[in-house]
Amino acid sequence: MKHSATPFSAPFVPMMGIYSATMMALELWSTSLSTIAQRQHLWQTQPFFSPGMMLENQRMVTEKMEASIEAGMAMQKAFFGAMNGHYAPWWVTSQKTMSPYHRRSRANSRRLSR
């Protein structure tokens, strides 16, 4: 039977994982702020009952629900892994939890800036 060199699933250099999680959080913060500003501009310049705004509002709510479900599933997977003895460091779990929000926030910021 072959034994691995490290007993944990943690990366060899945790500083890079912590740096990546921090950068992802900062990027999520900045793209979220720009998305909020762009959406508020749309709400102030267009009537709320126009078909374009109705679709945009529905899309916003649907994307938030999908992202929260994905993040919840990632947290649940990490929890069940921890209960089974598979340790995942906090920076790995935080990246997996933030990634659905991060991906959608970047896409929304890009789409609304056009």
Short mmCIF file of N, CA and C in Angstrom, two decimals:
data_model
loop_
_atom_site.label_atom_id
_atom_site.label_comp_id
_atom_site.label_asym_id
_atom_site.label_seq_id
_atom_site.Cartn_x
_atom_site.Cartn_y
_atom_site.Cartn_z
N MET A 1 0.83 -1.17 0.00
CA MET A 1 0.00 0.00 0.00
C MET A 1 0.89 1.24 0.00
N LYS A 2 0.55 2.19 -0.86
CA LYS A 2 1.33 3.40 -1.02
C LYS A 2 0.81 4.48 -0.08
N HIS A 3 1.72 5.14 0.62
CA HIS A 3 1.34 6.22 1.52
C HIS A 3 1.75 7.55 0.90
N SER A 4 0.89 8.53 1.06
CA SER A 4 1.23 9.85 0.53
C SER A 4 2.17 10.55 1.50
N ALA A 5 2.88 11.53 0.97
CA ALA A 5 3.85 12.25 1.79
C ALA A 5 3.16 13.18 2.79
N THR A 6 2.02 13.75 2.40
CA THR A 6 1.30 14.64 3.30
C THR A 6 -0.02 13.99 3.70
N PRO A 7 -0.33 13.99 4.99
CA PRO A 7 -1.58 13.35 5.42
C PRO A 7 -2.82 14.20 5.15
N PHE A 8 -2.66 15.49 4.90
CA PHE A 8 -3.79 16.37 4.67
C PHE A 8 -3.91 16.69 3.19
N SER A 9 -5.07 17.22 2.81
CA SER A 9 -5.25 17.66 1.44
C SER A 9 -4.85 19.12 1.28
N ALA A 10 -4.15 19.66 2.27
CA ALA A 10 -3.71 21.05 2.23
C ALA A 10 -2.56 21.21 1.24
N PRO A 11 -2.49 22.36 0.56
CA PRO A 11 -1.37 22.56 -0.34
C PRO A 11 -0.05 22.67 0.43
N PHE A 12 1.03 22.43 -0.28
CA PHE A 12 2.36 22.45 0.34
C PHE A 12 2.69 23.84 0.86
N VAL A 13 2.35 24.87 0.11
CA VAL A 13 2.59 26.24 0.53
C VAL A 13 1.23 26.91 0.74
N PRO A 14 0.75 26.99 1.97
CA PRO A 14 -0.59 27.54 2.19
C PRO A 14 -0.69 29.03 1.92
N MET A 15 0.45 29.73 1.87
CA MET A 15 0.40 31.17 1.65
C MET A 15 -0.21 31.51 0.29
N MET A 16 0.05 30.70 -0.73
CA MET A 16 -0.53 30.97 -2.05
C MET A 16 -2.05 30.76 -2.03
N GLY A 17 -2.51 29.77 -1.29
CA GLY A 17 -3.95 29.56 -1.16
C GLY A 17 -4.62 30.70 -0.44
N ILE A 18 -3.98 31.20 0.60
CA ILE A 18 -4.53 32.33 1.35
C ILE A 18 -4.53 33.58 0.47
N TYR A 19 -3.46 33.78 -0.29
CA TYR A 19 -3.37 34.92 -1.20
C TYR A 19 -4.47 34.84 -2.26
N SER A 20 -4.69 33.65 -2.83
CA SER A 20 -5.73 33.48 -3.85
C SER A 20 -7.11 33.76 -3.28
N ALA A 21 -7.38 33.28 -2.07
CA ALA A 21 -8.68 33.52 -1.44
C ALA A 21 -8.88 35.01 -1.17
N THR A 22 -7.82 35.69 -0.74
CA THR A 22 -7.91 37.12 -0.47
C THR A 22 -8.16 37.91 -1.75
N MET A 23 -7.44 37.56 -2.81
CA MET A 23 -7.63 38.26 -4.08
C MET A 23 -9.02 38.01 -4.65
N MET A 24 -9.52 36.79 -4.50
CA MET A 24 -10.86 36.49 -4.97
C MET A 24 -11.89 37.32 -4.20
N ALA A 25 -11.71 37.45 -2.89
CA ALA A 25 -12.63 38.25 -2.08
C ALA A 25 -12.59 39.72 -2.47
N LEU A 26 -11.39 40.25 -2.71
CA LEU A 26 -11.28 41.65 -3.12
C LEU A 26 -11.89 41.89 -4.50
N GLU A 27 -11.67 40.96 -5.41
CA GLU A 27 -12.26 41.10 -6.74
C GLU A 27 -13.78 40.98 -6.69
N LEU A 28 -14.28 40.07 -5.86
CA LEU A 28 -15.73 39.93 -5.68
C LEU A 28 -16.31 41.22 -5.11
N TRP A 29 -15.63 41.81 -4.14
CA TRP A 29 -16.08 43.06 -3.55
C TRP A 29 -16.15 44.18 -4.59
N SER A 30 -15.09 44.33 -5.38
CA SER A 30 -15.05 45.44 -6.35
C SER A 30 -16.05 45.24 -7.48
N THR A 31 -16.19 44.02 -8.00
CA THR A 31 -17.15 43.81 -9.07
C THR A 31 -18.58 43.91 -8.56
N SER A 32 -18.81 43.53 -7.32
CA SER A 32 -20.16 43.67 -6.75
C SER A 32 -20.53 45.15 -6.61
N LEU A 33 -19.59 45.96 -6.17
CA LEU A 33 -19.87 47.40 -6.05
C LEU A 33 -20.16 48.02 -7.41
N SER A 34 -19.40 47.66 -8.43
CA SER A 34 -19.65 48.23 -9.75
C SER A 34 -20.98 47.74 -10.32
N THR A 35 -21.33 46.48 -10.06
CA THR A 35 -22.61 45.95 -10.53
C THR A 35 -23.77 46.67 -9.85
N ILE A 36 -23.66 46.90 -8.55
CA ILE A 36 -24.72 47.62 -7.83
C ILE A 36 -24.87 49.04 -8.38
N ALA A 37 -23.76 49.71 -8.62
CA ALA A 37 -23.82 51.07 -9.16
C ALA A 37 -24.45 51.09 -10.55
N GLN A 38 -24.09 50.14 -11.39
CA GLN A 38 -24.65 50.09 -12.74
C GLN A 38 -26.14 49.75 -12.72
N ARG A 39 -26.53 48.86 -11.83
CA ARG A 39 -27.97 48.52 -11.74
C ARG A 39 -28.77 49.71 -11.20
N GLN A 40 -28.23 50.43 -10.24
CA GLN A 40 -28.95 51.60 -9.72
C GLN A 40 -29.10 52.66 -10.80
N HIS A 41 -28.08 52.79 -11.64
CA HIS A 41 -28.19 53.72 -12.76
C HIS A 41 -29.31 53.30 -13.70
N LEU A 42 -29.42 52.00 -13.98
CA LEU A 42 -30.51 51.51 -14.83
C LEU A 42 -31.87 51.79 -14.19
N TRP A 43 -31.98 51.56 -12.89
CA TRP A 43 -33.26 51.77 -12.20
C TRP A 43 -33.66 53.24 -12.20
N GLN A 44 -32.68 54.14 -12.21
CA GLN A 44 -32.99 55.57 -12.19
C GLN A 44 -33.29 56.11 -13.57
N THR A 45 -32.81 55.46 -14.61
CA THR A 45 -32.98 56.00 -15.95
C THR A 45 -34.07 55.31 -16.76
N GLN A 46 -34.54 54.16 -16.34
CA GLN A 46 -35.56 53.43 -17.10
C GLN A 46 -36.76 53.14 -16.20
N PRO A 47 -37.95 53.12 -16.79
CA PRO A 47 -39.12 52.77 -15.97
C PRO A 47 -39.07 51.31 -15.54
N PHE A 48 -39.54 51.06 -14.34
CA PHE A 48 -39.43 49.70 -13.79
C PHE A 48 -40.34 48.71 -14.50
N PHE A 49 -41.37 49.19 -15.20
CA PHE A 49 -42.30 48.29 -15.87
C PHE A 49 -41.94 48.01 -17.32
N SER A 50 -40.82 48.55 -17.79
CA SER A 50 -40.40 48.26 -19.17
C SER A 50 -39.96 46.80 -19.27
N PRO A 51 -40.17 46.17 -20.42
CA PRO A 51 -39.83 44.75 -20.55
C PRO A 51 -38.35 44.46 -20.30
N GLY A 52 -37.48 45.36 -20.72
CA GLY A 52 -36.04 45.15 -20.49
C GLY A 52 -35.68 45.14 -19.02
N MET A 53 -36.29 46.06 -18.26
CA MET A 53 -36.01 46.11 -16.83
C MET A 53 -36.63 44.94 -16.09
N MET A 54 -37.80 44.50 -16.54
CA MET A 54 -38.43 43.33 -15.91
C MET A 54 -37.55 42.10 -16.11
N LEU A 55 -37.02 41.94 -17.33
CA LEU A 55 -36.13 40.80 -17.59
C LEU A 55 -34.84 40.90 -16.78
N GLU A 56 -34.30 42.11 -16.68
CA GLU A 56 -33.06 42.30 -15.92
C GLU A 56 -33.28 42.00 -14.43
N ASN A 57 -34.39 42.45 -13.89
CA ASN A 57 -34.68 42.18 -12.47
C ASN A 57 -34.90 40.69 -12.23
N GLN A 58 -35.61 40.03 -13.15
CA GLN A 58 -35.80 38.58 -13.01
C GLN A 58 -34.47 37.85 -13.10
N ARG A 59 -33.63 38.30 -14.03
CA ARG A 59 -32.31 37.67 -14.18
C ARG A 59 -31.47 37.86 -12.92
N MET A 60 -31.53 39.06 -12.33
CA MET A 60 -30.77 39.34 -11.12
C MET A 60 -31.19 38.40 -9.98
N VAL A 61 -32.49 38.26 -9.79
CA VAL A 61 -32.98 37.41 -8.70
C VAL A 61 -32.63 35.95 -8.95
N THR A 62 -32.80 35.49 -10.19
CA THR A 62 -32.50 34.10 -10.53
C THR A 62 -31.02 33.80 -10.33
N GLU A 63 -30.15 34.71 -10.76
CA GLU A 63 -28.71 34.49 -10.61
C GLU A 63 -28.31 34.45 -9.14
N LYS A 64 -28.90 35.30 -8.33
CA LYS A 64 -28.57 35.29 -6.90
C LYS A 64 -29.02 33.99 -6.25
N MET A 65 -30.20 33.50 -6.62
CA MET A 65 -30.68 32.24 -6.06
C MET A 65 -29.79 31.08 -6.49
N GLU A 66 -29.42 31.05 -7.78
CA GLU A 66 -28.55 29.97 -8.26
C GLU A 66 -27.19 30.00 -7.58
N ALA A 67 -26.63 31.19 -7.42
CA ALA A 67 -25.32 31.30 -6.77
C ALA A 67 -25.39 30.87 -5.31
N SER A 68 -26.46 31.24 -4.63
CA SER A 68 -26.56 30.84 -3.22
C SER A 68 -26.77 29.34 -3.08
N ILE A 69 -27.49 28.73 -4.00
CA ILE A 69 -27.65 27.27 -3.96
C ILE A 69 -26.31 26.58 -4.21
N GLU A 70 -25.55 27.07 -5.20
CA GLU A 70 -24.23 26.49 -5.48
C GLU A 70 -23.29 26.65 -4.28
N ALA A 71 -23.30 27.83 -3.67
CA ALA A 71 -22.43 28.06 -2.50
C ALA A 71 -22.86 27.17 -1.34
N GLY A 72 -24.15 27.02 -1.15
CA GLY A 72 -24.63 26.13 -0.09
C GLY A 72 -24.23 24.69 -0.32
N MET A 73 -24.27 24.26 -1.58
CA MET A 73 -23.84 22.89 -1.89
C MET A 73 -22.35 22.71 -1.64
N ALA A 74 -21.55 23.73 -1.96
CA ALA A 74 -20.11 23.64 -1.70
C ALA A 74 -19.83 23.57 -0.20
N MET A 75 -20.57 24.34 0.58
CA MET A 75 -20.38 24.30 2.03
C MET A 75 -20.84 22.96 2.61
N GLN A 76 -21.93 22.45 2.07
CA GLN A 76 -22.42 21.16 2.55
C GLN A 76 -21.44 20.04 2.20
N LYS A 77 -20.86 20.11 1.01
CA LYS A 77 -19.87 19.11 0.61
C LYS A 77 -18.64 19.18 1.53
N ALA A 78 -18.20 20.39 1.86
CA ALA A 78 -17.06 20.53 2.77
C ALA A 78 -17.40 20.02 4.16
N PHE A 79 -18.63 20.26 4.61
CA PHE A 79 -19.06 19.80 5.93
C PHE A 79 -19.08 18.27 5.99
N PHE A 80 -19.67 17.65 4.97
CA PHE A 80 -19.72 16.19 4.96
C PHE A 80 -18.33 15.59 4.81
N GLY A 81 -17.46 16.26 4.06
CA GLY A 81 -16.07 15.80 3.96
C GLY A 81 -15.37 15.88 5.30
N ALA A 82 -15.62 16.95 6.05
CA ALA A 82 -15.00 17.09 7.37
C ALA A 82 -15.53 16.03 8.33
N MET A 83 -16.80 15.69 8.19
CA MET A 83 -17.36 14.65 9.06
C MET A 83 -16.78 13.28 8.74
N ASN A 84 -16.33 13.09 7.50
CA ASN A 84 -15.73 11.83 7.10
C ASN A 84 -14.21 11.82 7.27
N GLY A 85 -13.65 12.88 7.82
CA GLY A 85 -12.22 12.91 8.09
C GLY A 85 -11.37 13.51 6.99
N HIS A 86 -12.00 14.11 5.97
CA HIS A 86 -11.24 14.75 4.89
C HIS A 86 -11.14 16.23 5.20
N TYR A 87 -9.97 16.62 5.66
CA TYR A 87 -9.75 18.00 6.08
C TYR A 87 -9.54 18.89 4.86
N ALA A 88 -10.26 20.00 4.82
CA ALA A 88 -10.04 21.03 3.80
C ALA A 88 -9.77 22.33 4.53
N PRO A 89 -8.65 22.98 4.24
CA PRO A 89 -8.33 24.24 4.93
C PRO A 89 -9.36 25.32 4.61
N TRP A 90 -9.40 26.33 5.45
CA TRP A 90 -10.41 27.37 5.30
C TRP A 90 -10.28 28.13 3.99
N TRP A 91 -9.06 28.30 3.48
CA TRP A 91 -8.89 29.06 2.26
C TRP A 91 -9.41 28.28 1.05
N VAL A 92 -9.34 26.97 1.09
CA VAL A 92 -9.90 26.16 0.00
C VAL A 92 -11.42 26.21 0.05
N THR A 93 -11.98 26.05 1.24
CA THR A 93 -13.43 26.08 1.39
C THR A 93 -13.98 27.46 1.04
N SER A 94 -13.27 28.51 1.43
CA SER A 94 -13.76 29.85 1.12
C SER A 94 -13.73 30.13 -0.37
N GLN A 95 -12.70 29.65 -1.07
CA GLN A 95 -12.66 29.83 -2.52
C GLN A 95 -13.79 29.08 -3.20
N LYS A 96 -14.06 27.86 -2.76
CA LYS A 96 -15.14 27.09 -3.36
C LYS A 96 -16.50 27.73 -3.08
N THR A 97 -16.63 28.34 -1.91
CA THR A 97 -17.89 28.98 -1.56
C THR A 97 -18.07 30.30 -2.31
N MET A 98 -16.99 31.06 -2.49
CA MET A 98 -17.08 32.34 -3.17
C MET A 98 -17.15 32.22 -4.69
N SER A 99 -16.70 31.11 -5.26
CA SER A 99 -16.57 31.03 -6.71
C SER A 99 -17.88 31.22 -7.47
N PRO A 100 -19.05 30.71 -7.04
CA PRO A 100 -20.27 31.00 -7.80
C PRO A 100 -20.62 32.49 -7.80
N TYR A 101 -20.47 33.15 -6.65
CA TYR A 101 -20.73 34.58 -6.58
C TYR A 101 -19.72 35.36 -7.40
N HIS A 102 -18.47 34.96 -7.32
CA HIS A 102 -17.40 35.64 -8.05
C HIS A 102 -17.62 35.55 -9.55
N ARG A 103 -17.93 34.36 -10.03
CA ARG A 103 -18.14 34.14 -11.47
C ARG A 103 -19.31 34.98 -11.98
N ARG A 104 -20.41 34.97 -11.25
CA ARG A 104 -21.59 35.72 -11.69
C ARG A 104 -21.40 37.22 -11.55
N SER A 105 -20.71 37.65 -10.53
CA SER A 105 -20.47 39.07 -10.34
C SER A 105 -19.59 39.64 -11.44
N ARG A 106 -18.56 38.89 -11.81
CA ARG A 106 -17.71 39.34 -12.92
C ARG A 106 -18.50 39.40 -14.22
N ALA A 107 -19.32 38.38 -14.48
CA ALA A 107 -20.11 38.36 -15.71
C ALA A 107 -21.12 39.50 -15.74
N ASN A 108 -21.77 39.78 -14.61
CA ASN A 108 -22.74 40.88 -14.55
C ASN A 108 -22.06 42.22 -14.75
N SER A 109 -20.92 42.41 -14.14
CA SER A 109 -20.21 43.67 -14.29
C SER A 109 -19.81 43.90 -15.75
N ARG A 110 -19.33 42.84 -16.39
CA ARG A 110 -18.97 42.94 -17.81
C ARG A 110 -20.20 43.23 -18.67
N ARG A 111 -21.28 42.52 -18.41
CA ARG A 111 -22.49 42.65 -19.23
C ARG A 111 -23.13 44.02 -19.05
N LEU A 112 -23.21 44.52 -17.83
CA LEU A 112 -23.86 45.80 -17.59
C LEU A 112 -23.01 46.99 -18.02
N SER A 113 -21.71 46.81 -18.17
CA SER A 113 -20.86 47.93 -18.57
C SER A 113 -20.90 48.20 -20.07
N ARG A 114 -21.53 47.33 -20.81
CA ARG A 114 -21.61 47.55 -22.27
C ARG A 114 -22.64 48.57 -22.63
#
